[in-house]
Structure formats: C-alpha cells, structure tokens
PDB file of C-alpha atoms and ligand atoms in Angstrom:
ATOM      1  CA  MET A   1     119.304 121.931 105.807  1.00 87.00           C
ATOM      2  CA  SER A   2     118.177 124.282 108.589  1.00 94.00           C
ATOM      3  CA  MET A   3     120.534 125.036 111.463  1.00 97.00           C
ATOM      4  CA  LEU A   4     117.933 123.884 113.986  1.00 98.00           C
ATOM      5  CA  GLU A   5     114.849 121.740 113.343  1.00 98.00           C
ATOM      6  CA  LEU A   6     112.253 120.678 115.871  1.00 98.00           C
ATOM      7  CA  GLU A   7     109.661 118.172 114.687  1.00 98.00           C
ATOM      8  CA  ASP A   8     106.560 117.229 116.684  1.00 98.00           C
ATOM      9  CA  VAL A   9     108.271 117.853 120.040  1.00 98.00           C
ATOM     10  CA  HIS A  10     106.332 116.861 123.173  1.00 98.00           C
ATOM     11  CA  VAL A  11     107.494 117.818 126.679  1.00 97.00           C
ATOM     12  CA  ALA A  12     105.664 117.263 129.985  1.00 96.00           C
ATOM     13  CA  TYR A  13     106.274 118.216 133.597  1.00 95.00           C
ATOM     14  CA  GLY A  14     104.786 115.187 135.291  1.00 92.00           C
ATOM     15  CA  ARG A  15     101.143 115.252 134.264  1.00 92.00           C
ATOM     16  CA  ILE A  16     101.303 118.775 132.861  1.00 94.00           C
ATOM     17  CA  GLN A  17     101.668 118.616 129.088  1.00 96.00           C
ATOM     18  CA  ALA A  18     103.685 121.775 128.295  1.00 97.00           C
ATOM     19  CA  LEU A  19     104.527 121.105 124.626  1.00 98.00           C
ATOM     20  CA  ARG A  20     102.008 119.258 122.446  1.00 97.00           C
ATOM     21  CA  GLY A  21     103.868 118.703 119.202  1.00 97.00           C
ATOM     22  CA  ILE A  22     105.976 121.751 118.379  1.00 97.00           C
ATOM     23  CA  SER A  23     107.644 121.990 114.964  1.00 98.00           C
ATOM     24  CA  LEU A  24     109.907 124.863 114.032  1.00 97.00           C
ATOM     25  CA  ARG A  25     113.010 125.718 112.052  1.00 97.00           C
ATOM     26  CA  VAL A  26     115.810 128.201 112.514  1.00 98.00           C
ATOM     27  CA  GLU A  27     117.886 128.993 109.409  1.00 97.00           C
ATOM     28  CA  GLU A  28     121.518 129.928 109.831  1.00 97.00           C
ATOM     29  CA  GLY A  29     122.066 133.688 110.038  1.00 97.00           C
ATOM     30  CA  GLN A  30     118.520 134.533 111.072  1.00 97.00           C
ATOM     31  CA  ILE A  31     116.832 136.028 114.092  1.00 98.00           C
ATOM     32  CA  VAL A  32     113.797 133.874 114.891  1.00 98.00           C
ATOM     33  CA  ALA A  33     111.259 135.021 117.481  1.00 97.00           C
ATOM     34  CA  LEU A  34     108.886 132.915 119.595  1.00 97.00           C
ATOM     35  CA  ILE A  35     105.967 134.906 120.922  1.00 95.00           C
ATOM     36  CA  GLY A  36     102.842 133.964 122.871  1.00 93.00           C
ATOM     37  CA  ALA A  37     101.008 134.492 126.134  1.00 88.00           C
ATOM     38  CA  ASN A  38     102.245 133.453 129.569  1.00 88.00           C
ATOM     39  CA  GLY A  39     102.343 129.697 129.916  1.00 90.00           C
ATOM     40  CA  ALA A  40     102.271 129.050 126.146  1.00 94.00           C
ATOM     41  CA  GLY A  41     105.436 126.962 126.379  1.00 96.00           C
ATOM     42  CA  LYS A  42     108.119 129.331 125.099  1.00 95.00           C
ATOM     43  CA  THR A  43     110.555 128.815 127.970  1.00 93.00           C
ATOM     44  CA  THR A  44     109.933 125.074 127.880  1.00 96.00           C
ATOM     45  CA  THR A  45     110.877 125.073 124.185  1.00 97.00           C
ATOM     46  CA  MET A  46     114.157 126.877 124.961  1.00 95.00           C
ATOM     47  CA  LYS A  47     114.958 124.449 127.782  1.00 94.00           C
ATOM     48  CA  ALA A  48     114.328 121.479 125.510  1.00 96.00           C
ATOM     49  CA  ILE A  49     116.775 122.918 122.956  1.00 96.00           C
ATOM     50  CA  SER A  50     119.483 123.673 125.518  1.00 93.00           C
ATOM     51  CA  GLY A  51     118.969 120.244 127.083  1.00 93.00           C
ATOM     52  CA  ILE A  52     117.714 121.239 130.537  1.00 90.00           C
ATOM     53  CA  LEU A  53     114.522 119.293 129.790  1.00 93.00           C
ATOM     54  CA  GLY A  54     114.187 115.969 127.991  1.00 93.00           C
ATOM     55  CA  LEU A  55     111.613 115.184 125.291  1.00 96.00           C
ATOM     56  CA  GLN A  56     108.699 112.805 125.646  1.00 95.00           C
ATOM     57  CA  SER A  57     108.674 112.355 121.899  1.00 96.00           C
ATOM     58  CA  GLY A  58     109.615 114.130 118.696  1.00 97.00           C
ATOM     59  CA  THR A  59     112.961 115.041 117.141  1.00 97.00           C
ATOM     60  CA  MET A  60     115.436 117.899 117.409  1.00 97.00           C
ATOM     61  CA  ARG A  61     118.307 118.311 114.962  1.00 97.00           C
ATOM     62  CA  PHE A  62     121.144 120.831 115.067  1.00 97.00           C
ATOM     63  CA  GLU A  63     123.074 121.056 111.807  1.00 95.00           C
ATOM     64  CA  GLY A  64     121.660 117.672 110.863  1.00 94.00           C
ATOM     65  CA  GLU A  65     122.752 115.979 114.065  1.00 94.00           C
ATOM     66  CA  ASP A  66     120.310 114.437 116.565  1.00 95.00           C
ATOM     67  CA  LEU A  67     120.413 116.845 119.528  1.00 95.00           C
ATOM     68  CA  THR A  68     118.581 114.554 121.917  1.00 92.00           C
ATOM     69  CA  ALA A  69     121.600 112.236 121.914  1.00 89.00           C
ATOM     70  CA  ILE A  70     123.882 115.058 123.152  1.00 93.00           C
ATOM     71  CA  ARG A  71     124.098 115.954 126.860  1.00 91.00           C
ATOM     72  CA  ALA A  72     123.157 119.520 127.851  1.00 89.00           C
ATOM     73  CA  ASP A  73     126.687 120.551 128.808  1.00 85.00           C
ATOM     74  CA  LEU A  74     128.039 119.210 125.527  1.00 89.00           C
ATOM     75  CA  ARG A  75     125.501 121.189 123.495  1.00 92.00           C
ATOM     76  CA  VAL A  76     127.465 124.341 124.442  1.00 88.00           C
ATOM     77  CA  ALA A  77     130.513 122.849 122.758  1.00 86.00           C
ATOM     78  CA  LYS A  78     128.346 122.239 119.663  1.00 91.00           C
ATOM     79  CA  GLY A  79     127.685 125.975 119.521  1.00 92.00           C
ATOM     80  CA  ILE A  80     124.414 126.428 121.402  1.00 94.00           C
ATOM     81  CA  SER A  81     124.430 128.970 124.257  1.00 89.00           C
ATOM     82  CA  GLN A  82     121.433 129.944 126.345  1.00 87.00           C
ATOM     83  CA  VAL A  83     120.830 133.145 128.258  1.00 86.00           C
ATOM     84  CA  PRO A  84     118.147 131.945 130.668  1.00 75.00           C
ATOM     85  CA  GLU A  85     115.108 133.862 131.837  1.00 71.00           C
ATOM     86  CA  GLY A  86     116.134 135.566 135.085  1.00 67.00           C
ATOM     87  CA  ARG A  87     119.697 135.653 133.730  1.00 73.00           C
ATOM     88  CA  GLY A  88     121.501 133.421 136.207  1.00 81.00           C
ATOM     89  CA  ILE A  89     124.644 135.475 136.680  1.00 89.00           C
ATOM     90  CA  PHE A  90     127.012 134.767 139.594  1.00 91.00           C
ATOM     91  CA  PRO A  91     126.271 137.599 142.062  1.00 93.00           C
ATOM     92  CA  GLY A  92     129.417 137.229 144.178  1.00 94.00           C
ATOM     93  CA  MET A  93     131.790 137.242 141.230  1.00 95.00           C
ATOM     94  CA  THR A  94     132.980 140.369 139.459  1.00 96.00           C
ATOM     95  CA  VAL A  95     131.739 141.374 136.031  1.00 96.00           C
ATOM     96  CA  ALA A  96     135.042 140.246 134.497  1.00 95.00           C
ATOM     97  CA  GLU A  97     134.893 136.865 136.278  1.00 94.00           C
ATOM     98  CA  ASN A  98     131.297 136.335 135.164  1.00 94.00           C
ATOM     99  CA  ILE A  99     132.252 137.018 131.558  1.00 94.00           C
ATOM    100  CA  ASP A 100     135.195 134.660 131.877  1.00 91.00           C
ATOM    101  CA  MET A 101     132.893 131.853 133.078  1.00 88.00           C
ATOM    102  CA  GLY A 102     131.235 131.912 129.664  1.00 85.00           C
ATOM    103  CA  ALA A 103     134.524 130.755 128.172  1.00 83.00           C
ATOM    104  CA  TYR A 104     134.952 127.757 130.462  1.00 77.00           C
ATOM    105  CA  LEU A 105     135.018 125.285 127.577  1.00 76.00           C
ATOM    106  CA  ARG A 106     137.594 127.235 125.579  1.00 78.00           C
ATOM    107  CA  SER A 107     141.209 126.197 125.509  1.00 82.00           C
ATOM    108  CA  ASP A 108     142.457 129.248 123.596  1.00 84.00           C
ATOM    109  CA  ARG A 109     142.639 131.778 126.425  1.00 82.00           C
ATOM    110  CA  ARG A 110     146.017 133.124 125.355  1.00 85.00           C
ATOM    111  CA  SER A 111     145.083 133.459 121.693  1.00 88.00           C
ATOM    112  CA  PRO A 112     144.397 136.712 119.820  1.00 89.00           C
ATOM    113  CA  GLU A 113     140.883 135.375 119.036  1.00 89.00           C
ATOM    114  CA  PHE A 114     140.103 135.135 122.733  1.00 86.00           C
ATOM    115  CA  ALA A 115     141.325 138.685 123.360  1.00 90.00           C
ATOM    116  CA  ALA A 116     139.294 139.908 120.371  1.00 91.00           C
ATOM    117  CA  ASP A 117     136.129 138.211 121.658  1.00 90.00           C
ATOM    118  CA  LEU A 118     136.600 139.806 125.056  1.00 91.00           C
ATOM    119  CA  GLU A 119     137.132 143.186 123.459  1.00 93.00           C
ATOM    120  CA  ARG A 120     134.001 142.703 121.369  1.00 90.00           C
ATOM    121  CA  VAL A 121     131.901 142.008 124.487  1.00 92.00           C
ATOM    122  CA  TYR A 122     133.160 145.205 126.126  1.00 94.00           C
ATOM    123  CA  GLU A 123     132.547 147.137 122.897  1.00 91.00           C
ATOM    124  CA  LEU A 124     128.964 145.864 122.671  1.00 88.00           C
ATOM    125  CA  PHE A 125     128.434 146.706 126.351  1.00 90.00           C
ATOM    126  CA  PRO A 126     130.588 149.678 127.396  1.00 91.00           C
ATOM    127  CA  ARG A 127     128.792 149.721 130.747  1.00 91.00           C
ATOM    128  CA  LEU A 128     130.301 146.339 131.562  1.00 94.00           C
ATOM    129  CA  ALA A 129     133.763 147.654 130.741  1.00 94.00           C
ATOM    130  CA  GLU A 130     133.289 150.464 133.250  1.00 94.00           C
ATOM    131  CA  ARG A 131     132.146 147.982 135.880  1.00 95.00           C
ATOM    132  CA  ARG A 132     134.653 145.175 135.276  1.00 94.00           C
ATOM    133  CA  SER A 133     135.646 144.821 138.937  1.00 95.00           C
ATOM    134  CA  GLN A 134     132.189 145.350 140.429  1.00 95.00           C
ATOM    135  CA  ALA A 135     130.306 142.335 141.857  1.00 95.00           C
ATOM    136  CA  GLY A 136     127.687 141.020 139.408  1.00 94.00           C
ATOM    137  CA  GLY A 137     125.001 141.088 142.105  1.00 93.00           C
ATOM    138  CA  THR A 138     125.316 144.858 142.485  1.00 94.00           C
ATOM    139  CA  LEU A 139     124.470 145.588 138.839  1.00 92.00           C
ATOM    140  CA  SER A 140     121.072 146.932 137.794  1.00 88.00           C
ATOM    141  CA  GLY A 141     118.616 144.593 136.050  1.00 85.00           C
ATOM    142  CA  GLY A 142     119.568 145.908 132.623  1.00 85.00           C
ATOM    143  CA  GLU A 143     123.259 145.586 133.351  1.00 89.00           C
ATOM    144  CA  GLN A 144     122.783 142.013 134.571  1.00 90.00           C
ATOM    145  CA  GLN A 145     121.035 141.204 131.298  1.00 88.00           C
ATOM    146  CA  MET A 146     124.002 142.650 129.403  1.00 89.00           C
ATOM    147  CA  LEU A 147     126.352 140.596 131.583  1.00 93.00           C
ATOM    148  CA  ALA A 148     124.432 137.391 130.888  1.00 91.00           C
ATOM    149  CA  MET A 149     124.573 138.107 127.154  1.00 89.00           C
ATOM    150  CA  GLY A 150     128.274 138.982 127.300  1.00 91.00           C
ATOM    151  CA  ARG A 151     128.982 135.769 129.168  1.00 90.00           C
ATOM    152  CA  ALA A 152     127.067 133.707 126.581  1.00 86.00           C
ATOM    153  CA  LEU A 153     128.977 135.359 123.723  1.00 88.00           C
ATOM    154  CA  MET A 154     132.322 134.272 125.206  1.00 89.00           C
ATOM    155  CA  ALA A 155     131.342 130.685 124.370  1.00 84.00           C
ATOM    156  CA  ARG A 156     131.377 131.784 120.683  1.00 85.00           C
ATOM    157  CA  PRO A 157     127.884 130.442 120.069  1.00 90.00           C
ATOM    158  CA  ARG A 158     126.675 129.675 116.578  1.00 94.00           C
ATOM    159  CA  LEU A 159     123.120 129.717 117.969  1.00 96.00           C
ATOM    160  CA  LEU A 160     122.260 132.077 120.831  1.00 94.00           C
ATOM    161  CA  LEU A 161     119.063 131.316 122.778  1.00 95.00           C
ATOM    162  CA  LEU A 162     117.671 134.429 124.472  1.00 94.00           C
ATOM    163  CA  ASP A 163     114.765 133.996 126.894  1.00 91.00           C
ATOM    164  CA  GLU A 164     112.930 137.263 127.551  1.00 90.00           C
ATOM    165  CA  PRO A 165     115.972 139.543 127.392  1.00 89.00           C
ATOM    166  CA  SER A 166     113.828 142.655 127.848  1.00 87.00           C
ATOM    167  CA  MET A 167     111.916 141.403 130.897  1.00 84.00           C
ATOM    168  CA  GLY A 168     111.725 143.910 133.721  1.00 80.00           C
ATOM    169  CA  LEU A 169     113.986 146.458 132.044  1.00 83.00           C
ATOM    170  CA  ALA A 170     113.593 150.219 131.820  1.00 83.00           C
ATOM    171  CA  PRO A 171     112.710 151.480 128.318  1.00 84.00           C
ATOM    172  CA  GLN A 172     116.194 152.817 127.534  1.00 81.00           C
ATOM    173  CA  PHE A 173     117.709 149.419 128.355  1.00 82.00           C
ATOM    174  CA  ILE A 174     115.091 147.603 126.263  1.00 87.00           C
ATOM    175  CA  ALA A 175     115.991 149.624 123.189  1.00 86.00           C
ATOM    176  CA  GLN A 176     119.677 148.984 123.794  1.00 85.00           C
ATOM    177  CA  ILE A 177     119.248 145.231 124.272  1.00 88.00           C
ATOM    178  CA  PHE A 178     117.315 144.962 120.979  1.00 91.00           C
ATOM    179  CA  ARG A 179     120.015 146.982 119.183  1.00 88.00           C
ATOM    180  CA  VAL A 180     122.698 144.677 120.539  1.00 88.00           C
ATOM    181  CA  ILE A 181     120.722 141.580 119.456  1.00 92.00           C
ATOM    182  CA  GLU A 182     120.677 142.940 115.895  1.00 93.00           C
ATOM    183  CA  GLU A 183     124.384 143.688 116.078  1.00 87.00           C
ATOM    184  CA  ILE A 184     125.252 140.220 117.400  1.00 90.00           C
ATOM    185  CA  ASN A 185     123.219 138.744 114.551  1.00 94.00           C
ATOM    186  CA  ALA A 186     124.859 141.032 111.970  1.00 91.00           C
ATOM    187  CA  GLN A 187     128.219 139.729 113.165  1.00 86.00           C
ATOM    188  CA  GLY A 188     127.177 136.185 112.264  1.00 91.00           C
ATOM    189  CA  THR A 189     125.418 134.633 115.269  1.00 94.00           C
ATOM    190  CA  THR A 190     122.026 133.013 114.684  1.00 97.00           C
ATOM    191  CA  VAL A 191     119.487 134.017 117.352  1.00 97.00           C
ATOM    192  CA  LEU A 192     116.368 132.343 118.747  1.00 98.00           C
ATOM    193  CA  LEU A 193     114.514 134.887 120.841  1.00 96.00           C
ATOM    194  CA  VAL A 194     111.605 134.438 123.261  1.00 95.00           C
ATOM    195  CA  GLU A 195     109.820 137.713 123.982  1.00 92.00           C
ATOM    196  CA  GLN A 196     106.698 139.079 125.675  1.00 86.00           C
ATOM    197  CA  ASN A 197     107.570 142.340 123.994  1.00 87.00           C
ATOM    198  CA  ALA A 198     106.078 141.078 120.742  1.00 91.00           C
ATOM    199  CA  THR A 199     106.097 144.298 118.725  1.00 90.00           C
ATOM    200  CA  GLN A 200     109.819 144.807 119.125  1.00 91.00           C
ATOM    201  CA  ALA A 201     110.625 141.110 118.682  1.00 93.00           C
ATOM    202  CA  LEU A 202     108.642 140.875 115.422  1.00 95.00           C
ATOM    203  CA  GLY A 203     110.272 144.114 114.291  1.00 93.00           C
ATOM    204  CA  LEU A 204     113.689 142.505 114.187  1.00 94.00           C
ATOM    205  CA  ALA A 205     112.804 138.845 113.526  1.00 97.00           C
ATOM    206  CA  HIS A 206     113.335 137.346 110.095  1.00 97.00           C
ATOM    207  CA  GLU A 207     110.898 134.550 110.996  1.00 97.00           C
ATOM    208  CA  ALA A 208     108.541 134.182 113.932  1.00 97.00           C
ATOM    209  CA  TYR A 209     106.331 131.576 115.555  1.00 97.00           C
ATOM    210  CA  VAL A 210     103.270 132.194 117.707  1.00 96.00           C
ATOM    211  CA  MET A 211     102.667 129.676 120.492  1.00 96.00           C
ATOM    212  CA  GLU A 212      99.424 128.952 122.346  1.00 95.00           C
ATOM    213  CA  THR A 213      98.991 126.313 125.051  1.00 95.00           C
ATOM    214  CA  GLY A 214     101.889 124.171 123.934  1.00 96.00           C
ATOM    215  CA  GLU A 215     101.330 124.418 120.196  1.00 97.00           C
ATOM    216  CA  VAL A 216     102.535 126.574 117.333  1.00 97.00           C
ATOM    217  CA  THR A 217      99.459 128.297 115.961  1.00 95.00           C
ATOM    218  CA  ARG A 218     100.998 130.692 113.443  1.00 95.00           C
ATOM    219  CA  SER A 219     104.286 131.351 111.721  1.00 97.00           C
ATOM    220  CA  GLY A 220     105.565 133.776 109.123  1.00 97.00           C
ATOM    221  CA  THR A 221     108.074 136.533 108.638  1.00 97.00           C
ATOM    222  CA  GLY A 222     108.261 139.105 111.417  1.00 96.00           C
ATOM    223  CA  ALA A 223     106.797 141.694 109.041  1.00 96.00           C
ATOM    224  CA  GLU A 224     103.857 139.441 108.055  1.00 96.00           C
ATOM    225  CA  LEU A 225     102.882 138.790 111.653  1.00 95.00           C
ATOM    226  CA  LEU A 226     103.321 142.463 112.616  1.00 94.00           C
ATOM    227  CA  ALA A 227     100.887 143.441 109.867  1.00 93.00           C
ATOM    228  CA  ASP A 228      98.323 140.750 110.721  1.00 92.00           C
ATOM    229  CA  PRO A 229      95.198 142.148 112.455  1.00 89.00           C
ATOM    230  CA  THR A 230      94.534 138.978 114.484  1.00 90.00           C
ATOM    231  CA  ILE A 231      98.105 139.031 115.801  1.00 89.00           C
ATOM    232  CA  GLN A 232      97.815 142.754 116.502  1.00 88.00           C
ATOM    233  CA  ASP A 233      94.643 142.213 118.515  1.00 86.00           C
ATOM    234  CA  ALA A 234      95.996 139.301 120.500  1.00 86.00           C
ATOM    235  CA  TYR A 235      99.627 140.212 121.102  1.00 82.00           C
ATOM    236  CA  LEU A 236     100.583 143.693 120.032  1.00 80.00           C
ATOM    237  CA  GLY A 237      98.293 145.851 122.100  1.00 72.00           C
ATOM    238  CA  VAL A 238      96.860 147.637 119.057  1.00 57.00           C
ATOM    239  CA  SER A 239      93.425 147.354 117.476  1.00 43.00           C
TER     240      SER A 239
HETATM  241  P1  ATP B 301     106.051 132.701 130.435  1.00 55.24           P
HETATM  242  O1  ATP B 301     106.156 133.756 129.425  1.00 55.24           O
HETATM  243  O2  ATP B 301     105.006 132.964 131.474  1.00 55.24           O
HETATM  244  O3  ATP B 301     107.366 132.245 131.000  1.00 55.24           O
HETATM  245  P2  ATP B 301     106.076 130.404 128.676  1.00 55.24           P
HETATM  246  O4  ATP B 301     105.416 130.500 127.359  1.00 55.24           O
HETATM  247  O5  ATP B 301     107.549 130.511 128.710  1.00 55.24           O
HETATM  248  O6  ATP B 301     105.415 131.448 129.653  1.00 55.24           O
HETATM  249  P3  ATP B 301     106.462 127.902 130.003  1.00 55.24           P
HETATM  250  O7  ATP B 301     107.246 128.462 131.120  1.00 55.24           O
HETATM  251  O8  ATP B 301     107.172 127.153 128.954  1.00 55.24           O
HETATM  252  O9  ATP B 301     105.606 129.048 129.302  1.00 55.24           O
HETATM  253  O10 ATP B 301     105.320 126.984 130.616  1.00 55.24           O
HETATM  254  C1  ATP B 301     104.476 126.144 129.836  1.00 55.24           C
HETATM  255  C2  ATP B 301     103.535 125.379 130.734  1.00 55.24           C
HETATM  256  O11 ATP B 301     104.271 124.452 131.549  1.00 55.24           O
HETATM  257  C3  ATP B 301     102.768 126.259 131.704  1.00 55.24           C
HETATM  258  O12 ATP B 301     101.468 125.752 131.801  1.00 55.24           O
HETATM  259  C4  ATP B 301     103.495 126.107 133.023  1.00 55.24           C
HETATM  260  O13 ATP B 301     102.649 126.273 134.112  1.00 55.24           O
HETATM  261  C5  ATP B 301     104.016 124.695 132.930  1.00 55.24           C
HETATM  262  N1  ATP B 301     105.292 124.552 133.673  1.00 55.24           N
HETATM  263  C6  ATP B 301     106.435 125.245 133.447  1.00 55.24           C
HETATM  264  N2  ATP B 301     107.412 124.842 134.293  1.00 55.24           N
HETATM  265  C7  ATP B 301     106.877 123.889 135.064  1.00 55.24           C
HETATM  266  C8  ATP B 301     107.364 123.058 136.145  1.00 55.24           C
HETATM  267  N3  ATP B 301     108.621 123.157 136.550  1.00 55.24           N
HETATM  268  N4  ATP B 301     106.495 122.202 136.695  1.00 55.24           N
HETATM  269  C9  ATP B 301     105.219 122.087 136.270  1.00 55.24           C
HETATM  270  N5  ATP B 301     104.706 122.813 135.266  1.00 55.24           N
HETATM  271  C10 ATP B 301     105.506 123.703 134.669  1.00 55.24           C
END
C-alpha cells in the first residue's frame, strides 16, 4: 500500500476545470516531485490533498484511509502538513511564536520529544535560532520560507507538502532549502514537492510526475526524467 494514492481526481473552480483526472502515488520514505508549467494544476493538486479544495470526482487515500471523508484541519492530525505557496507565516508574531503555532494540535508540550523537535528545527535552520524574538514579517524571503518549514515540522508530519519552496529566493537560499528537504526526508518524513525549479527538484526526487493542463503526462524516477531529452527541452532549460 502506498502512503498516498490519488486516482482519477477531478477538481474545478466554477467552470474552470483545473484537474482532469490526476492519478499519482507517494510511497512512504520518498521525495516525490510534481513539475510542470504555470497553470498546470500543481498547486491545485496540493490543495486537494491538504483539504483546502474539494474533489468533483475521484479518490484520495492516505495510508489506506479515504481522505475525502476527513476535514482539512483533521488531516494535520493524520500526519499531513502543508507549507503553502507564499508561505503564510504570521508577520506580527515572533519567529518562536510562529514555530509554536505549528504545534497547536500537540498535547505533549512539556515532553522531551517536544523539546527535541524544537531543537531539531533550530538545528536545521540556525538562522531562525538567531532570530527567535524577531517578528516573522521582518524576515527575508528565504528566512520566511525556513520559518514556514520549521512551523510545519512542529506538527510532526508523516507527509510534508511543499509548494514551491524555492520561489523568489536568492541562489544561496535555494541550495540551502533543497539540502534541508533532503535532510528532513533522511530523518524519516515523506515529502511531496511542487517546484518550478525542475532540475533541482528532479535531482533529489525518488519519483516525479509531470503535469500539463490538469493532467499527468509523464512519470518516472527523478533520474529518468532528468535524462529525458523531451523533458530537458520543455522544463530544464537545456537542449
Ligand atoms: P503555478 O506554478 O503558476 O502556481 P500550478 O501548476 O500550480 O501553476 P494551479 O495554481 O493549480 O497551477 O492552477 C491550475 C488552473 O486552475 C489554472 O488554469 C488556474 O488559472 C486555475 N485556477 C487556480 N486557482 C483558481 C481560482 N481560485 N479560481 C479560478 N481558477 C483558478
């Protein structure tokens, strides 16, 4: 059984058909990348999984359980955490308060596990440790991305949904974010990653899916798609 399975998923915004029958699988322990041009439906797919958007038809299962029957806020308790595109941090709250918000469903705040998780977030992102008492809204774009990821990790996700984590970041931050994604995965969290930065995403993905106008048009290992001339021409900026 896969950790996450989408089968023939259709989603529409009014009359706009954004997903036209998406099927994909995420195996436990993997990094899976979704790539594709603007408007292909990548963000819509993430929102359907996290529960922000409902399905018109199709099925979604998480660890064998029907996800569509579970409310969005309860999917976090099931182990699914999303870092949305644009990050959505709380600008008026400090870095430490933002990180704490990620743990709102946890009842083990005084436990050693909680302290260890907090320490792990600050180890992954030393910049956040230095800026603990600074307002989230005053952080740079890259730092806000780190904050959003740190906050999501405090929910102890089994599946982390990352929507365009490298968007708008300076090159040194992009490299760091991709390193941290690999580290988070190595520590046992399964990752579904949406990226415009296809070369880097395919470089670390175990499996990847290519989306075009609401459909999955290709899938394979990250290495297979990286080596494929048609993918290179269309998405990787090499020819
Ligand atoms: P990008 O990389 O540009 O974010 P994407 O692959 O994530 O692209 P989506 O954001 O999922 O694409 O959009 C898929 C389609 O749904 C697009 O045609 C888009 O215009 C449309 N769409 C997205 N959000 C809405 C909305 N709130 N109302 C109407 N149409 C929408």
